[in-house]
mmCIF file of C-alpha atoms and ligand atoms in Angstrom:
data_model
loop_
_atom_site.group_PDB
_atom_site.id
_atom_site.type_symbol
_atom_site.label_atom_id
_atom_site.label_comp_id
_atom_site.label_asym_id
_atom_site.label_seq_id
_atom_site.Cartn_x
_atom_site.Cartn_y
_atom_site.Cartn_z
ATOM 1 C CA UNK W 300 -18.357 -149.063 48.814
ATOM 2 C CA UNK W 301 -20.092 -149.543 52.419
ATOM 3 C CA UNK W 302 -18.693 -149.248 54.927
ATOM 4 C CA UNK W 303 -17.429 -152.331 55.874
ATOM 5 C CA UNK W 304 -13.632 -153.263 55.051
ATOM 6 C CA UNK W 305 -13.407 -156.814 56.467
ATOM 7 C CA UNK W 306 -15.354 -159.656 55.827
ATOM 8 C CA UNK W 307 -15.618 -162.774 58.120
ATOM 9 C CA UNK W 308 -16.780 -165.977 56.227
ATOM 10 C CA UNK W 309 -18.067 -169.037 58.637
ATOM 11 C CA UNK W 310 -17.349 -172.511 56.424
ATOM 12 C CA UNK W 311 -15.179 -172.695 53.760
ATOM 13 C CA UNK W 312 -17.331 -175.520 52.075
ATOM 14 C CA UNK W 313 -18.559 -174.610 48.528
ATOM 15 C CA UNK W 314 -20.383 -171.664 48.944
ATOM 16 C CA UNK W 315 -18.117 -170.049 51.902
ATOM 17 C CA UNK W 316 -14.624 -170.353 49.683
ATOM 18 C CA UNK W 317 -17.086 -168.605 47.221
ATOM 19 C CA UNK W 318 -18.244 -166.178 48.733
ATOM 20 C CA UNK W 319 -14.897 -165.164 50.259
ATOM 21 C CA UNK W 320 -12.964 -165.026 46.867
ATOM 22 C CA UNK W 321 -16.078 -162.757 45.548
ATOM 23 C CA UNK W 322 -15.665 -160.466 48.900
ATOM 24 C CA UNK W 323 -11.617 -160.576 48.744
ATOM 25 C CA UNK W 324 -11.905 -160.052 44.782
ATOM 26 C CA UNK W 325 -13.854 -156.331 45.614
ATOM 27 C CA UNK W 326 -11.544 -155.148 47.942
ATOM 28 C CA UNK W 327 -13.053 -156.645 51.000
ATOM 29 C CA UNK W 328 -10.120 -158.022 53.453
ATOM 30 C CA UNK W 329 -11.512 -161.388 54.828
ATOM 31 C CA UNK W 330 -11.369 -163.848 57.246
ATOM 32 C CA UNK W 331 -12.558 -167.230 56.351
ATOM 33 C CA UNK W 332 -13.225 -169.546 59.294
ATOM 34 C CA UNK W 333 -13.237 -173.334 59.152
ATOM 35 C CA UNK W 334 -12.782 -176.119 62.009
ATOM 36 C CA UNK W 335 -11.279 -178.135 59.514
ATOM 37 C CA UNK W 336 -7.554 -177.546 58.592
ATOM 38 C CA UNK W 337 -8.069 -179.327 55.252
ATOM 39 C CA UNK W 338 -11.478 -177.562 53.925
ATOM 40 C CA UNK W 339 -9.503 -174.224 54.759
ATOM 41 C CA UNK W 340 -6.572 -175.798 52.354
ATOM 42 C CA UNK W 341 -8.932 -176.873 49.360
ATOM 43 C CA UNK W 342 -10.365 -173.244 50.062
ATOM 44 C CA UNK W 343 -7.100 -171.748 49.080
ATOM 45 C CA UNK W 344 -6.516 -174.522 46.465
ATOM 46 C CA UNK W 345 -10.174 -173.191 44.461
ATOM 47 C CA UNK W 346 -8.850 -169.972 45.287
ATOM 48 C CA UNK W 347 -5.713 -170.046 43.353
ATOM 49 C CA UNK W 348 -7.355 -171.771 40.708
ATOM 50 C CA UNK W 349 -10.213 -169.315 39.621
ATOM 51 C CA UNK W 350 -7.757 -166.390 40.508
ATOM 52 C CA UNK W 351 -5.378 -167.752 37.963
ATOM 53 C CA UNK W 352 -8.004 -168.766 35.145
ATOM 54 C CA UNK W 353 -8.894 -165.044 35.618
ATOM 55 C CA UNK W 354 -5.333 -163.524 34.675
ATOM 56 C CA UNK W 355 -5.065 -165.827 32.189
ATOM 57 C CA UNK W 356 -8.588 -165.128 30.743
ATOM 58 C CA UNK W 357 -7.310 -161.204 30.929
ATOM 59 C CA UNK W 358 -9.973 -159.837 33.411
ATOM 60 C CA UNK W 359 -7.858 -158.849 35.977
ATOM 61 C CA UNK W 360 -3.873 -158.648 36.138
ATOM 62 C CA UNK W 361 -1.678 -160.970 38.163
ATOM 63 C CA UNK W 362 -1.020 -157.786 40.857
ATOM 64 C CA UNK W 363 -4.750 -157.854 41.002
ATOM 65 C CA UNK W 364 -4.553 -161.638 41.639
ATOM 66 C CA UNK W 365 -2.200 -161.791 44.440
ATOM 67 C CA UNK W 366 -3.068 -158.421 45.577
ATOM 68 C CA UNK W 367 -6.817 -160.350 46.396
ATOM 69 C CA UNK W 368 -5.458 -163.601 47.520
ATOM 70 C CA UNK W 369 -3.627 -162.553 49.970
ATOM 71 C CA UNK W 370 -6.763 -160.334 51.518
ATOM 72 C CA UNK W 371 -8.217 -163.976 52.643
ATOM 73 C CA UNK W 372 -6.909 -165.196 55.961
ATOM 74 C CA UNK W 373 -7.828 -168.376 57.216
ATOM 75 C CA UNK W 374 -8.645 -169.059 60.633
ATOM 76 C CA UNK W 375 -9.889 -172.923 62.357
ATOM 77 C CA UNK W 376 -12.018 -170.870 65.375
ATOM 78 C CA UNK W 377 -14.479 -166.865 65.697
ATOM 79 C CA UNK W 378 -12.002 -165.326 67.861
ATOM 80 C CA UNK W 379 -10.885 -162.876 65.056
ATOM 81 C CA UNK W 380 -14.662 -161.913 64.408
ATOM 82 C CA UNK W 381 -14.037 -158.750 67.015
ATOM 83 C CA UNK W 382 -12.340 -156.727 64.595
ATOM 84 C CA UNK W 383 -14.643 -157.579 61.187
ATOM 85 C CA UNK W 384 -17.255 -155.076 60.243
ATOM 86 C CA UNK W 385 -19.530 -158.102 58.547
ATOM 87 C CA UNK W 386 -20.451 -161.440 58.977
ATOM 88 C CA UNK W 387 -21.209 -164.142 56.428
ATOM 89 C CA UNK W 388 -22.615 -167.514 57.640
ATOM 90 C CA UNK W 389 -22.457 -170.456 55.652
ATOM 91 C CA UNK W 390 -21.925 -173.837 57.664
ATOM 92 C CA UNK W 391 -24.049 -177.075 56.604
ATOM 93 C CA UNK W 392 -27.468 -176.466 55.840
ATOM 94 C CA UNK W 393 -28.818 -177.868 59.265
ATOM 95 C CA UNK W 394 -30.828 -175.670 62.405
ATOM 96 C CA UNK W 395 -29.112 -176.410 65.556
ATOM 97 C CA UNK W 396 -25.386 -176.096 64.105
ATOM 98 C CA UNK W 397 -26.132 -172.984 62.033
ATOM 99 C CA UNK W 398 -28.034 -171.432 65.720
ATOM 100 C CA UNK W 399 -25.069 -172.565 67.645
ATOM 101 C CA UNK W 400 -22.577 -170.979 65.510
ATOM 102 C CA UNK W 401 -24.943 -167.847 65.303
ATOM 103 C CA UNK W 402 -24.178 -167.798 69.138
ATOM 104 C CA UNK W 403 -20.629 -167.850 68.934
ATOM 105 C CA UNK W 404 -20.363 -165.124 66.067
ATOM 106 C CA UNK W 405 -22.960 -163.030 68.054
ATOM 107 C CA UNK W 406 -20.392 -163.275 71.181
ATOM 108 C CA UNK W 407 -16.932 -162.170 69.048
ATOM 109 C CA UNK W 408 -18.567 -159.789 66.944
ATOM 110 C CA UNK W 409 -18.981 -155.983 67.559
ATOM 111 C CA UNK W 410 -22.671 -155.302 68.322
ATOM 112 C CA UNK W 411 -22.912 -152.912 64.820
ATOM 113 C CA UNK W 412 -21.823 -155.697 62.759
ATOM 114 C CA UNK W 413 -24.566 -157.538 60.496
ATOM 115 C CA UNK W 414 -24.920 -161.485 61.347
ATOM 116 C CA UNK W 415 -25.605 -162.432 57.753
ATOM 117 C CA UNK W 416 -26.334 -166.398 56.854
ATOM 118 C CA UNK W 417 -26.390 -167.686 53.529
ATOM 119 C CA UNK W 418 -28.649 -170.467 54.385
ATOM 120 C CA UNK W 419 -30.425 -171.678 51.061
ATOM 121 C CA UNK W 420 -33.863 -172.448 52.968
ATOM 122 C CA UNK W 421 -33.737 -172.168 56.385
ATOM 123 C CA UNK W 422 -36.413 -169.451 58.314
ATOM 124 C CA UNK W 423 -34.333 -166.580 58.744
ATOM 125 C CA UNK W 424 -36.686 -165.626 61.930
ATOM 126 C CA UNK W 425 -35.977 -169.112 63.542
ATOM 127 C CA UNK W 426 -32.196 -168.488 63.206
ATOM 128 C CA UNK W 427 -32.359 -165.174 64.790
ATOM 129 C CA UNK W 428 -33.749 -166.750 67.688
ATOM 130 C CA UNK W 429 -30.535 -167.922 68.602
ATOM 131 C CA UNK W 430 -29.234 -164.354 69.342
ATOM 132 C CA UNK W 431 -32.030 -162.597 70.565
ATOM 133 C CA UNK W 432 -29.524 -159.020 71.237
ATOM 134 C CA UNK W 433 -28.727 -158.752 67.811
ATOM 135 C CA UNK W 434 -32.444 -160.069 66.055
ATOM 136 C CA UNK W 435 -31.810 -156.648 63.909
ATOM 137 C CA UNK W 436 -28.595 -157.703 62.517
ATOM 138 C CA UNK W 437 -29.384 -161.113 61.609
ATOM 139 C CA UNK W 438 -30.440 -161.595 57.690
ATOM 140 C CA UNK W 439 -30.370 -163.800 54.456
ATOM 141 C CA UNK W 440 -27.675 -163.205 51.595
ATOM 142 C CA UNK W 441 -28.323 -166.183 49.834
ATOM 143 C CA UNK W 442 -25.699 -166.760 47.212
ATOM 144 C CA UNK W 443 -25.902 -168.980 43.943
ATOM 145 C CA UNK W 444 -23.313 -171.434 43.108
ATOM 146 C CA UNK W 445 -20.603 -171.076 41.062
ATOM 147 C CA UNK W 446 -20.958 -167.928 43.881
ATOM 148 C CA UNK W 447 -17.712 -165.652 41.564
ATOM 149 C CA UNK W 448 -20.434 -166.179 38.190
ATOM 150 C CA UNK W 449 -23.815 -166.260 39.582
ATOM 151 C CA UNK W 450 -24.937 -162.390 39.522
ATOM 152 C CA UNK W 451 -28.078 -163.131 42.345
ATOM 153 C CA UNK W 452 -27.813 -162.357 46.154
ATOM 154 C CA UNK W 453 -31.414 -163.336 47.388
ATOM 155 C CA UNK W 454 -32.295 -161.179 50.368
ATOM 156 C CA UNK W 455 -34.152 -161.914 53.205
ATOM 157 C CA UNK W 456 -35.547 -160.018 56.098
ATOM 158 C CA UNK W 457 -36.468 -161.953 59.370
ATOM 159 C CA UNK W 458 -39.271 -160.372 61.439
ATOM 160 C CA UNK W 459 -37.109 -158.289 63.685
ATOM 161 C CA UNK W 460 -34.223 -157.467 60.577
ATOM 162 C CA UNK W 461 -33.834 -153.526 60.585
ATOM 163 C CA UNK W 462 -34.131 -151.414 57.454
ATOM 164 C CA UNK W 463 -30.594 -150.214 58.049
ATOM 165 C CA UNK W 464 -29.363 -154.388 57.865
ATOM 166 C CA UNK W 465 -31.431 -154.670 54.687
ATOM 167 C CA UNK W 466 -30.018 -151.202 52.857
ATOM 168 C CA UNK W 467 -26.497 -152.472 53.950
ATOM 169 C CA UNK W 468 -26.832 -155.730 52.927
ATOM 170 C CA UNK W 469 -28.200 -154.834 49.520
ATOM 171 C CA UNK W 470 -25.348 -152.071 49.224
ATOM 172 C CA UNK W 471 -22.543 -154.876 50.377
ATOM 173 C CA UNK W 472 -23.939 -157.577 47.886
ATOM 174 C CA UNK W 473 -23.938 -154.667 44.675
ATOM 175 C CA UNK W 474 -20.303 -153.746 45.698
ATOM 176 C CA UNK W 475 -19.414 -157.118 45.164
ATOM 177 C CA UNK W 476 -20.863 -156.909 41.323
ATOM 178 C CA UNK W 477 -23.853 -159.266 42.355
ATOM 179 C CA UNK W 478 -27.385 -158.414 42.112
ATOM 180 C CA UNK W 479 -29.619 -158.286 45.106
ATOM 181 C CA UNK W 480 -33.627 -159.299 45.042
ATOM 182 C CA UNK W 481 -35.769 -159.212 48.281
ATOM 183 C CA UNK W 482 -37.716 -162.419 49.262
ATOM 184 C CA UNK W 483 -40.170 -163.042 52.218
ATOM 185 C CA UNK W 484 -39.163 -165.297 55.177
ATOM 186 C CA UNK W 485 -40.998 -168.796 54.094
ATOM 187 C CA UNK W 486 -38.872 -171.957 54.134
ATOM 188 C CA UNK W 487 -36.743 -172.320 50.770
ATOM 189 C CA UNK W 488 -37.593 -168.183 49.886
ATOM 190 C CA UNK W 489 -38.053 -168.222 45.985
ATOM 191 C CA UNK W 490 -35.142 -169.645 44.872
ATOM 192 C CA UNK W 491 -35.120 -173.013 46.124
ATOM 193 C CA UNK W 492 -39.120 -172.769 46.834
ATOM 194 C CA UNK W 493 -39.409 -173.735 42.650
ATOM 195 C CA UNK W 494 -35.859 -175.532 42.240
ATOM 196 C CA UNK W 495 -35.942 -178.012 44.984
ATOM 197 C CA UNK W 496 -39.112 -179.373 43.482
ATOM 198 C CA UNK W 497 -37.829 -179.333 40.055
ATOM 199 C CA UNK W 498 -34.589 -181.667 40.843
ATOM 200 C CA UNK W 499 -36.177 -183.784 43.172
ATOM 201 C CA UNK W 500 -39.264 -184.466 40.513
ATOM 202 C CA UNK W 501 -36.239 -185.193 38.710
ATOM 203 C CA UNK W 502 -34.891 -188.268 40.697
ATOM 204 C CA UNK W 503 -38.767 -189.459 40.734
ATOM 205 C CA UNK W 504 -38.305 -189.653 37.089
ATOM 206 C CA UNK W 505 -35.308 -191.569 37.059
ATOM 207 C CA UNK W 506 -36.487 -193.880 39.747
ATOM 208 C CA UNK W 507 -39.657 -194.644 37.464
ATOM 209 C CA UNK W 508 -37.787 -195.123 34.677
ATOM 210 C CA UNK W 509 -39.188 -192.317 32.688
ATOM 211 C CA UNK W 510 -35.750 -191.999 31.413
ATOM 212 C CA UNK W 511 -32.083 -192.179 32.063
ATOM 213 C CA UNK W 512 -30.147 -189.550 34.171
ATOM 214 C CA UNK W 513 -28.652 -188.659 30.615
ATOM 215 C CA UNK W 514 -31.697 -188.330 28.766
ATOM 216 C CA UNK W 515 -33.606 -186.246 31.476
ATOM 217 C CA UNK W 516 -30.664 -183.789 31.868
ATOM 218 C CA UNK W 517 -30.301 -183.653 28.370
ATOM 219 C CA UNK W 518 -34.425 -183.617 27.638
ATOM 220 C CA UNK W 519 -34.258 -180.384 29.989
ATOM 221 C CA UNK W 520 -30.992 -178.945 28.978
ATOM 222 C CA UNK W 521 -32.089 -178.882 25.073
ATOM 223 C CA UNK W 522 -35.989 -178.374 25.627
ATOM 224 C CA UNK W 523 -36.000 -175.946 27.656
ATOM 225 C CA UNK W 524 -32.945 -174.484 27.509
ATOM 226 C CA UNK W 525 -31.297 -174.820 30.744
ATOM 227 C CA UNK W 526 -27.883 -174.498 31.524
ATOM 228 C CA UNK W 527 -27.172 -177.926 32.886
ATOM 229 C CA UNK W 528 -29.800 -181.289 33.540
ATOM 230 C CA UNK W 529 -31.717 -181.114 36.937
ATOM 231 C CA UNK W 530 -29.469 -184.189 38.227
ATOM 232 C CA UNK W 531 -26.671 -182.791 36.787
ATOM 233 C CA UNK W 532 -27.418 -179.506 38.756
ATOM 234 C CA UNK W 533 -28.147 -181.608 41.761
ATOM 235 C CA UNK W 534 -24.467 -183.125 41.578
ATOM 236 C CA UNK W 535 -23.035 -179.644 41.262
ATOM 237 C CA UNK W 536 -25.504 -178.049 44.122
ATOM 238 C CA UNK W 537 -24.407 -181.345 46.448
ATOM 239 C CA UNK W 538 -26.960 -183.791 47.188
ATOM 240 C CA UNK W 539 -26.931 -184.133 50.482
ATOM 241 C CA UNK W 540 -27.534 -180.316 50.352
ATOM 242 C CA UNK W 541 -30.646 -181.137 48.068
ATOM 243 C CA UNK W 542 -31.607 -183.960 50.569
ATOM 244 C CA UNK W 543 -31.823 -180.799 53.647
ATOM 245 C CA UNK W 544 -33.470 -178.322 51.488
ATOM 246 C CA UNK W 545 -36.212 -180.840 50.705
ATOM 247 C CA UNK W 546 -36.113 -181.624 54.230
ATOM 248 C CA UNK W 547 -36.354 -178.300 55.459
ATOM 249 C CA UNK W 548 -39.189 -177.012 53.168
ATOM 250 C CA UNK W 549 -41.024 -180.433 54.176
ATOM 251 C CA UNK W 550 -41.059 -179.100 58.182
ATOM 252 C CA UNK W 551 -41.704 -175.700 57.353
ATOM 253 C CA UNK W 552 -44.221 -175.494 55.144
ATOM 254 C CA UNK W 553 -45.958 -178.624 56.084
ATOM 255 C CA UNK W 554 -46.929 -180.519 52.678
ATOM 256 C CA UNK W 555 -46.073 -183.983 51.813
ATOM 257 C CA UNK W 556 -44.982 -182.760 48.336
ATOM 258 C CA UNK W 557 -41.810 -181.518 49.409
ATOM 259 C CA UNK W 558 -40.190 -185.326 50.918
ATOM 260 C CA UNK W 559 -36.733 -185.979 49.011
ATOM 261 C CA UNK W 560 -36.995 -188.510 46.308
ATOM 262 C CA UNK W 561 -36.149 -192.723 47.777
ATOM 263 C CA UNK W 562 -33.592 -192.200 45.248
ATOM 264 C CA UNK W 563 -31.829 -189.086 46.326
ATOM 265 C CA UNK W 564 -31.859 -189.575 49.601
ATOM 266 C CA UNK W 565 -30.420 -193.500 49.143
ATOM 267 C CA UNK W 566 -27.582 -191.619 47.171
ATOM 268 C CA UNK W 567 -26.864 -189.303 50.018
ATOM 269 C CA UNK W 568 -26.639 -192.618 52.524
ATOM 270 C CA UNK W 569 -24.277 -194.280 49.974
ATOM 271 C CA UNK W 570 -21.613 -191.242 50.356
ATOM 272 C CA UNK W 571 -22.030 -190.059 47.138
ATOM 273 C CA UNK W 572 -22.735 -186.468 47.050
ATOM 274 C CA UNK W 573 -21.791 -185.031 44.212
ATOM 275 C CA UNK W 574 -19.440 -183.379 42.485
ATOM 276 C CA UNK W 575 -17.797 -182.771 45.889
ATOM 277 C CA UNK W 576 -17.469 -185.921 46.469
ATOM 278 C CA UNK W 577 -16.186 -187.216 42.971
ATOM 279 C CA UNK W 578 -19.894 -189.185 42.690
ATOM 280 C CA UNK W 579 -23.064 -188.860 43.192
ATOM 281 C CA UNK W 580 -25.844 -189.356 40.210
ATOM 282 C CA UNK W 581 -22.683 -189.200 37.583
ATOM 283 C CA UNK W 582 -18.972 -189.913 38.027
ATOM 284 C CA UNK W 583 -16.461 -187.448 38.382
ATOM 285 C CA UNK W 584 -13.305 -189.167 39.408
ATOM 286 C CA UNK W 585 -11.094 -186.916 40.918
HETATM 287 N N1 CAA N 24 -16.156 -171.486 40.251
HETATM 288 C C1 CAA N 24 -15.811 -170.405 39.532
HETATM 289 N N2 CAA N 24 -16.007 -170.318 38.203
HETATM 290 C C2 CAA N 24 -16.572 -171.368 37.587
HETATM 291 C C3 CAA N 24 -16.947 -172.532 38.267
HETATM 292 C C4 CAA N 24 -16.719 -172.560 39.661
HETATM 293 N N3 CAA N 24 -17.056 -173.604 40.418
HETATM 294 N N4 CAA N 24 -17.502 -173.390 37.380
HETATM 295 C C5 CAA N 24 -17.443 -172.801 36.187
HETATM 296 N N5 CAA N 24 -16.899 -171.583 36.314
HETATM 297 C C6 CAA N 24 -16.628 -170.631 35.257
HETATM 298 C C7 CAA N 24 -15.658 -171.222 34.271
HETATM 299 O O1 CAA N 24 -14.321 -171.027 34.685
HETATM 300 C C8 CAA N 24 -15.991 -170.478 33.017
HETATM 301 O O2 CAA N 24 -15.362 -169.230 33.075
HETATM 302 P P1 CAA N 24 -14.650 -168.592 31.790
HETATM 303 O O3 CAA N 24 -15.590 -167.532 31.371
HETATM 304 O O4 CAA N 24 -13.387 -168.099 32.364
HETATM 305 O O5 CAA N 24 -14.464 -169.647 30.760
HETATM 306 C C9 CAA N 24 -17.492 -170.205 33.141
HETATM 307 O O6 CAA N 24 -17.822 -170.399 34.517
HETATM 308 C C10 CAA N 24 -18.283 -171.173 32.306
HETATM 309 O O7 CAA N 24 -17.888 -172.485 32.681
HETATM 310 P P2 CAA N 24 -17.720 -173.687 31.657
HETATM 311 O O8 CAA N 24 -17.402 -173.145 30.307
HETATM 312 O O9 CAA N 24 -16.805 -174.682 32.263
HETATM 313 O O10 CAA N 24 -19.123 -174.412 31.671
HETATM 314 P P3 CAA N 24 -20.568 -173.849 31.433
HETATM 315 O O11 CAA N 24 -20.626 -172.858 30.321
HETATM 316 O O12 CAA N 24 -21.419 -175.050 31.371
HETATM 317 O O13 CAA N 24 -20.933 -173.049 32.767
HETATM 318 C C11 CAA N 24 -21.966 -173.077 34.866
HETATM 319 C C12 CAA N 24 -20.863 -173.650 34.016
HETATM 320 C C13 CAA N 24 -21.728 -171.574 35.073
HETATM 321 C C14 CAA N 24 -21.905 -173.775 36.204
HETATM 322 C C15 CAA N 24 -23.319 -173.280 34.110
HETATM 323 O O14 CAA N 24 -23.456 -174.618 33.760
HETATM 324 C C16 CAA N 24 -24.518 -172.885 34.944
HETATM 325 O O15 CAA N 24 -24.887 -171.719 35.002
HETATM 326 N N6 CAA N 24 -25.143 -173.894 35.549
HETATM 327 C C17 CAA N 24 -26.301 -173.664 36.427
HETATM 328 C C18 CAA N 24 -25.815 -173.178 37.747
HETATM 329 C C19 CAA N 24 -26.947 -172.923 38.685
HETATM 330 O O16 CAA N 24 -28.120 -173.063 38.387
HETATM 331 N N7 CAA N 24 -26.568 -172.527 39.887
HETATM 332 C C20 CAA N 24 -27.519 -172.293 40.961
HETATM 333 C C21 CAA N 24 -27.617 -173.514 41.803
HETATM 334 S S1 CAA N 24 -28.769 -173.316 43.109
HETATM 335 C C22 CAA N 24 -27.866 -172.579 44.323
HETATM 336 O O17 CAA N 24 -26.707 -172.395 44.258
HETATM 337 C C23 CAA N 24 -28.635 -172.152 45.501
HETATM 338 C C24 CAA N 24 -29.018 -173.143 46.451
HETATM 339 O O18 CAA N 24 -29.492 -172.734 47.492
HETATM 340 C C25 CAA N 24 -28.944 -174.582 46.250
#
């Protein structure tokens, strides 16, 4: 293990409640931070849940369970940050909050501890910006979603990330049974880079009636063997997280190719986001 044994978590949306039951399930005490009392609840709802499908699917025992629930304390502000050895930001996928909350961890946290964001496309360079004293700290650990079964950590190095942030965050993300894989600092890295523009290609195709959302998910789930449909995906992913990525990869790299799908983004204005949010291209109810 590194050594780091606490973990501070910023947003306990998706990815955060993720990441913290991954960090909490390998050993890792944690602190997961959230201004809202209710997304720190569902948090702890998720975390119970997956916990318990574990025991009962035999891979760990119920000691093990409660043992790493209770390592995950919830907190609605950073002040605990100055006694974490590790930070893990992921708020909404948007600049100026993520900078702004870069700020405030930079100001609680100990000036060893790696500022790490888990932002899915935003320049890691840009963010660093924000905190100019601790530039070498700052990094990417981008985490897939479902974040306790997708095995990839994508890493990336701003301009001014050390080698010592990168080794550590490469030796945190493989004690935490994922594996990590370096990318450069361009806006959406790899991952999203070749996904974005798969899903929202997607969308086009629904909104020119090339097909169905049903028949294009299940065109690319049983031709080319995906996992789940590109809308489908999209749903799970959250659109309005789709909608920034696009958004994001539009500004930074400067090509008209990367503007979200009419359709998308008129999804994202009508509140329906998802699976999140019980709607978005399919119904989920609750
Ligand atoms: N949290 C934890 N575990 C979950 C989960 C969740 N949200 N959703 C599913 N699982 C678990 C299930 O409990 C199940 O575990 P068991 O082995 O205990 O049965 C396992 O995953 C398989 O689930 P299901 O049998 O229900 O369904 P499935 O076989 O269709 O798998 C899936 C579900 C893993 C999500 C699979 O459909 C898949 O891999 N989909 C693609 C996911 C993907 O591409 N993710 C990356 C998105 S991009 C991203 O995250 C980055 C970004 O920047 C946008």
């Amino acid at each position: 293990m590194v050594d780091v044994k606490k973990v501070a978590v910023i947003g306990a949306g998706t990815m955060g409640s993720g990441i913290a039951l991954v960090a909490a399930s390998s050993g890792y005490d944690v602190l997961l931070v959230d201004v809202s009392e209710d997304q720190l609840a569902a948090a702890q709802k998720y975390h119970a849940k997956i916990s318990a499908r574990s025991v009962e699917k035999e891979r760990i025992t119920q000691e093990e369970s409660d043992a790493a629930l209770a390592r995950i304390v919830t907190c609605t502000d950073m002040t605990g940050l100055n006694d974490v050895d590790w930070v893990v930001e992921a708020a909404t996928e948007q600049v100026d909050l993520k900078k702004k909350i870069f700020q405030e961890m930079a100001s609680h946290a100990r000036d060893d501890v790696v500022l790490a964001t888990n932002t899915s496309s935003i320049s890691i360079t840009d963010l660093a910006s924000a905190v100019p004293e601790a530039e070498d700290r700052v990094i990417g650990m981008h985490f897939f979603n479902p974040v306790p079964v997708m095995k990839l950590v994508e890493v990336i190095k701003g301009r001014a990330t050390s080698e010592t942030t990168t080794a550590r965050t490469i030796a945190l993300s493989e004690s935490m049974g994922k594996t990590p894989i370096p990318a450069n600092d361009f806006a959406g890295f790899v991952s999203n880079r070749v996904l974005m523009p798969l899903i929202n290609e997607a969308f086009f195709a629904w909104e020119d009636g090339v097909a169905d959302p049903e028949a294009i998910d299940g065109i690319m789930t049983l031709g080319c063997n995906f996992p789940m449909g590109p809308l489908r995906l999209a749903d799970h992913i959250g659109l309005d997280v789709c909608r920034d990525i696009m958004l994001v990869m539009h500004a930074g790299l400067d090509q008209e190719k990367y503007l979200p799908c009419p359709r998308l983004v008129e999804l994202v204005d009508a509140g329906r986001l998802g699976n999140k949010s019980g709607q978005g291209v399919y119904e989920y109810g609750n």
